[in-house]
Amino acid sequence: MRSARHLLLVAVSGLALTTGAFAAPALAQTAAPAAASAGQVAPSAPWAQAASDIPADPAVRYGLLPNGMRYALLHNATPPGQASFRLRIDAGSLMERDDQKGLAHFMEHMAFNGTKEVPENEMLRILERLGLAFGADTNAFTSFDQTAYMLELPNTKDETVDPSLHILREMMSAALMAPDAIDAERGVIVGEERTRDTPQLRVLKTQLGLLAPGQRLSERLPIGDLDIIRNAPRQRFVDFYDAYYRPSRATFIAVGDFDVDAMEAKVRAAFADWKPTAADGPEPDLGTVAAREPQTSILVEPGIQSSIQLNWIKNPGLEPDTVAERAADIRRGLGLAVLNRRLGEIARADNPPFIGAGAGYQSLFDSLDAGTLAVAFNPGGWQRALETVEQESRRLAEYGVTDAELQREIVNTRTALQNAVASAATRSTPALATGLLGAVNDDQVFSAPQTNLDIFDKAVEGLTVDQVNQATKAVFEGQGPLVLFSSPVPVEGGEAAVTAALEASRNTPIQARAVEAELKWPYDNFGAPAVPASRTEVADLGATLVRFPNGTLLNIKKTDFRAEQILVSARTGIGELGLPADTLSPLSMASTVLTPGGLGKLSLDEINRVLSGRTYSASVNQAGDAYVFSGATKPADLQLELQVLAAYLTDPGLRAAPFEQTKAMFPQILAQLGATPRGVFQRDASGLLAGGDAREVTPTAEQVAAIQIDDVRNGVRSALAQGPVEITVVGDVDIDAVIAAVGSTFGALPSRGAEPTPPAGSTERKFPAPVATPVQLYHTGPAEQALGFVAWPTTDQIADRKIARQLSILSDVLQLRLNDEIREKQGLAYSPSAGSSASDVYPGYGFISVTAETPPAALPKLFETVDAIAADLRDNPVSDDELNRARRPAVERLRRSMADNGYWMTQLAEAQSNPATLDQTRNQVATLEAVTAADLQTLARQYLKPDAAWRATVTAQAAAAQAAAAQ
C-alpha cells in the first residue's frame, strides 16, 4: 500500500515540464501484406501506405469491406490467449454543428446505453460476465477528430469474441438513443464536466484561444456546451449518429492471440451488412492560420503551475507519411533532443532558474502546426526563467549543436530502435492496438520496428550538424511568438512587462556552449566476485533462489514474456518503518534526493552522458518497509544495470540541488492540490486514514522549508548502511549470468549485518475512529465541485492474504453497485469508485472505501445511497450473476498480469526473507475463484458496519465562508 504523501513527494522530486501542452483532450467513458480473402475489395487505397514509399508492417492484415469499413488484424501472443479490440469512428467534436457542441462525446456514452438487440444497462453486464471490467477493459474516448471504443478481451474463445463483435456492431449501427436514456445520461455528462473543470483545463482553453482564434479548434472542446448537454433534443443525437457513425468512417482493429483468417471471417460476418441510413456528414472547415503579430497573454488561474509558453504557429503540414517526411522529423527531433537535454541540465543545477523547461513541435488536428518553448518556475521567478530559456534556445539557433551532442542523441535513439527490433516478437497486444489506432487517426503508415530502424539509419547517414541546426531553427519560426503566461497570482507590470523582458532578452548577446569534459564510468569494481553459498530451485514457480556469503539474497525467474527485457529490484533496510510515527522526520524527504541526487562521483546528467547508448534505468524509493532500488535493462547490459544499482546503494550522491528545488516548489504544489476536491483529498487522506501518523501526514510548506539537506543526508546514509539486500531479477535472463553479475556487485560487498531496529511505536498504525459528522476539508476551486468519502476499517494481508483478496471482490461488487445506483440511476457522480486496501506492513490495518465527486448539495444523498448499498450487502447475499460479474474480471485481470514480468517482480520480491509469500502466490487464483456470495455477506457483516464508518467531505472554501457569514 503506497502512501499518497509519499507519492506526492516522489512526484515533486521528479517534476518535469510537459511541453506537449496540446495533447488531445480525450473524454473517456472512461514483405507485402498477406493476401486478401476472395471477393474482398483491395485494401491498399484507403490506407496511408497507398500514398507512401514506407512499407507497412507485413504482419498486419489490412482489409476493406464492400461497404467501406476498414479493418486491420494482427496476430500477437503477448500476453498469450488474449486480444485487444479498437473500433474507431472518424468523427469527433470538430464535426459538431453549433447546436451539437458536446454531442460527439455524449453520443459515445449513448452507444453504451441500449441498442436494438442489447437492452439498456445490459451491455456492460454481458461484457462483465465475459471477464471485462468496466473502465479497465471496456472503455471509450472522444477527441477533436475521432471517437474510439476499446475492449480488452481476456481470451479469444468464440464465446468471448463473437458477443464482443456483436456488441460493437450494435453500438455502431443500432443505438436506440431513447429519450429517457438520454435524459438519464445528461447528469452523468454534467458530472464529468464538473470533474474535469480543473485549472489545467481552463489553461488549455486559453491556449487554444490564443493559437487558433476563429478556427474551429478553439471552439470545439469535446466536453461541449453545458446548455446543449442539458437540453439537446433526441433528433440532434440522431443527426450526428446517422451522419458520422457509418461504415466509410469506421476502422476496426484487432490484435491478439488468434488465427487471423478466422478473425477476418468473424469481422466480415459482423460488419459486412452494415449500411448507412443517411448522407455522409460534412467535413468541417478547420479554418486557416491568420497572419499574427507577436502577442502576450496572461492568464491568472489560482491552483495552476506558473509557466510561460512561447509559440510559433503556421498552417499545418498535410503531406503524406513518407521516408523524406520522417527524415525531416528525425533531423528536427535530434536538434530538439539536444536543446531539451541542455534545458534539463540547467533545471538540475544548483540554484536553477526554473523548475523545468522544454521545446517541442506538433501538429494540432490538421488545424495548425506549432513550435513551442515552455518553462515552469516558482512564482516571482518568471523573468530569470524566461531569459534563460529564450537565450538557451537562441544559443542553439546561433551556434548550433555540437557534433558530440548530436552523436549522443543519435546513439541513444538508435539504441531504442534496436531494442524495439530485438523485442518485436513480444510486443504488448494493447500497445500494438493503440499504436495501430494512432496510426489510422494520424494517417501514418504503421511500420515494423526494423523499418523504423532502417529509415533512421538512412536519415542519419552522413548527417551534419548544419542540417540539424537548420531543422531545429525552423521550429521557432512562423507567426509569433504568441506568449501565454499562466500564473496563480497577478503578474506585476502585466503583459507589457513580459513583452519588454522578452525583447530585452532577445537583445542580450550570448556565447557558445562550453565543451563538455570526457567522462568514464567509475563503478565497475565492488570487490572480489562472490560465489553463491547456496542455490535452490522452486520448480513450480520457475524460480531460482540464491544466497551469497555476505548475506545477499537473489531471486531469479526466467521468462519469455518480453524478449530482451529484464527487470531488477533490490530491497534493503526498513524504509518508512525507520521513521518515528509521532513527528516529522527529515528522512521522510529521502525520495526527493535518492534518485535525482545521482552518485558520489557522477551527477545524474553525467551518468546519462557517460552511459549514453546503454540500456539501463535506476530508481530509488523509500517504501513502507524497505528502500527499493529498481531498474530495467536488456541481457547485454545486465552487468551495467547491477553496477548502477549497487553504486546507488554504496555511494549515493544526495546532492542538494534536487532537495532545494523541492523545497522551493512545495508551496506551489500544495496550492495546486488545494484547487480541486481530489487534490485536497490526495494531500490529506493518507494522514487522516492513518490516524494522524506523522509518516503519512503531508507536511506544510513551513515544515519542509525548515528541513536541512545535511539532516536528510545523514538519515539516508544511516538508513542504507545496514540490513541484508534481497535482489529479484525477472525476464529474458541466463540464470548463471545473473548469478555472476550479482556476485560481482552486491555479492562482493562487505556483510551488511542485520536490519535496523524500528523506533518504538513505528510498527503500529490505527484507522481513525468513526465520526458522526463527516470530517470537513476545503478546496479553493469552483463552488459546484465537492467530494465525498466513506471508509470502513478491515484488516491486513501480512500473514495470510485470503481475507484481503475476498475483500477485493467485495469492493468490486461495491463498484458495480456504485455504477448502477450513483452513476446511472441517480446521476450523482461521473466516476464513483470503490477500493480495498490491506497493509503488508502494519498488522490489522486496512480499509474498504468509496469516493465520489458530486455537487455539494448531493453529498447527503451520496452518503445515504452508500449506506443503503452497504446495508443491502450485509442483509442479503449477492446474486450469482453479480458475483460472477465482479469475480470473473478480477480473475482474468490477475491471469493477464501473470504473463507480465512486473507481476513476478512483486511476487518474488521477498521469496527468501518471507518465504510464506510463495504459497500466497501459488493460491492467488484459486482464492479468488473460490469466493462465494456467503463469503462476501460474512465480510460485509463483519466490516461494513454503519457505526464503524469514517467519512469526509471536500467542499469549496468560498462556499463555506459564505455559509458561515450568513449564519
XYZ file of N, CA, C and O in Angstrom, residues 6 127 130 171 198 200 241-242 246 307 313 361 373 482 485 587-589 594 643 739 744 756 770 782 796:
104
model
N 3.722 9.979 0.297
C 4.968 9.514 -0.311
C 4.951 9.720 -1.815
O 5.922 10.199 -2.412
N -20.570 -7.934 -20.957
C -19.111 -7.894 -21.039
C -18.474 -8.300 -19.707
O -17.447 -8.987 -19.685
N -18.251 -11.872 -19.341
C -17.169 -12.421 -20.163
C -15.795 -12.171 -19.551
O -14.793 -12.671 -20.064
N -23.503 -1.172 -31.299
C -23.204 0.198 -30.883
C -23.032 1.125 -32.076
O -23.438 2.287 -32.033
N -10.898 21.682 -14.259
C -9.725 21.927 -13.432
C -8.975 23.150 -13.940
O -9.194 23.612 -15.067
N -6.050 23.214 -15.014
C -5.305 22.811 -16.209
C -6.177 22.869 -17.462
O -5.719 23.293 -18.530
N -25.332 10.887 -35.219
C -25.096 9.435 -35.305
C -25.253 8.948 -36.737
O -24.391 8.233 -37.263
N -26.317 9.329 -37.402
C -26.561 8.873 -38.767
C -25.529 9.420 -39.745
O -25.155 8.746 -40.716
N -20.947 5.427 -39.547
C -21.234 4.811 -40.822
C -20.002 4.013 -41.247
O -18.875 4.308 -40.839
N 3.921 29.240 -15.392
C 4.623 28.821 -16.601
C 4.477 29.876 -17.687
O 3.541 30.688 -17.670
N 3.391 29.588 -34.783
C 2.407 28.762 -35.480
C 2.473 28.980 -36.980
O 2.933 30.027 -37.463
N 7.558 20.294 -31.111
C 6.894 20.660 -32.365
C 5.783 19.663 -32.597
O 5.979 18.457 -32.483
N 8.190 26.562 -27.002
C 9.230 26.633 -25.985
C 8.534 26.984 -24.675
O 7.895 28.024 -24.579
N 3.692 33.838 -29.923
C 2.478 34.027 -29.153
C 2.767 33.511 -27.748
O 3.006 32.324 -27.551
N 1.333 33.355 -20.569
C 1.860 33.342 -19.205
C 0.725 32.884 -18.300
O -0.268 33.587 -18.135
N 14.170 12.384 7.297
C 14.325 11.221 6.437
C 13.086 10.986 5.579
O 13.150 10.262 4.587
N 11.962 11.600 5.935
C 10.764 11.474 5.104
C 10.972 12.085 3.727
O 10.212 11.802 2.795
N 11.989 12.934 3.567
C 12.284 13.578 2.292
C 13.301 12.785 1.479
O 13.802 13.268 0.464
N 17.213 10.666 -3.461
C 17.852 9.375 -3.699
C 18.187 9.149 -5.174
O 19.311 8.791 -5.509
N 25.622 -2.749 -11.651
C 26.629 -1.793 -11.182
C 25.986 -0.462 -10.803
O 26.330 0.130 -9.768
N 23.587 -14.739 -11.777
C 24.315 -15.059 -10.545
C 25.707 -14.443 -10.575
O 26.176 -13.859 -9.579
N 29.431 -10.241 -8.589
C 30.489 -9.243 -8.772
C 30.075 -7.847 -8.333
O 30.901 -6.931 -8.361
N 18.033 -2.620 10.687
C 17.910 -1.694 11.814
C 16.682 -2.021 12.658
O 15.742 -2.658 12.190
N -14.585 6.144 14.122
C -15.747 6.566 13.332
C -16.210 7.954 13.750
O -15.977 8.397 14.878
N -13.985 25.869 -7.910
C -15.379 26.269 -8.105
C -16.307 25.710 -7.035
O -16.132 24.583 -6.547
N -5.269 -6.557 7.598
C -4.033 -6.542 6.813
C -3.949 -7.757 5.898
O -4.850 -8.590 5.849
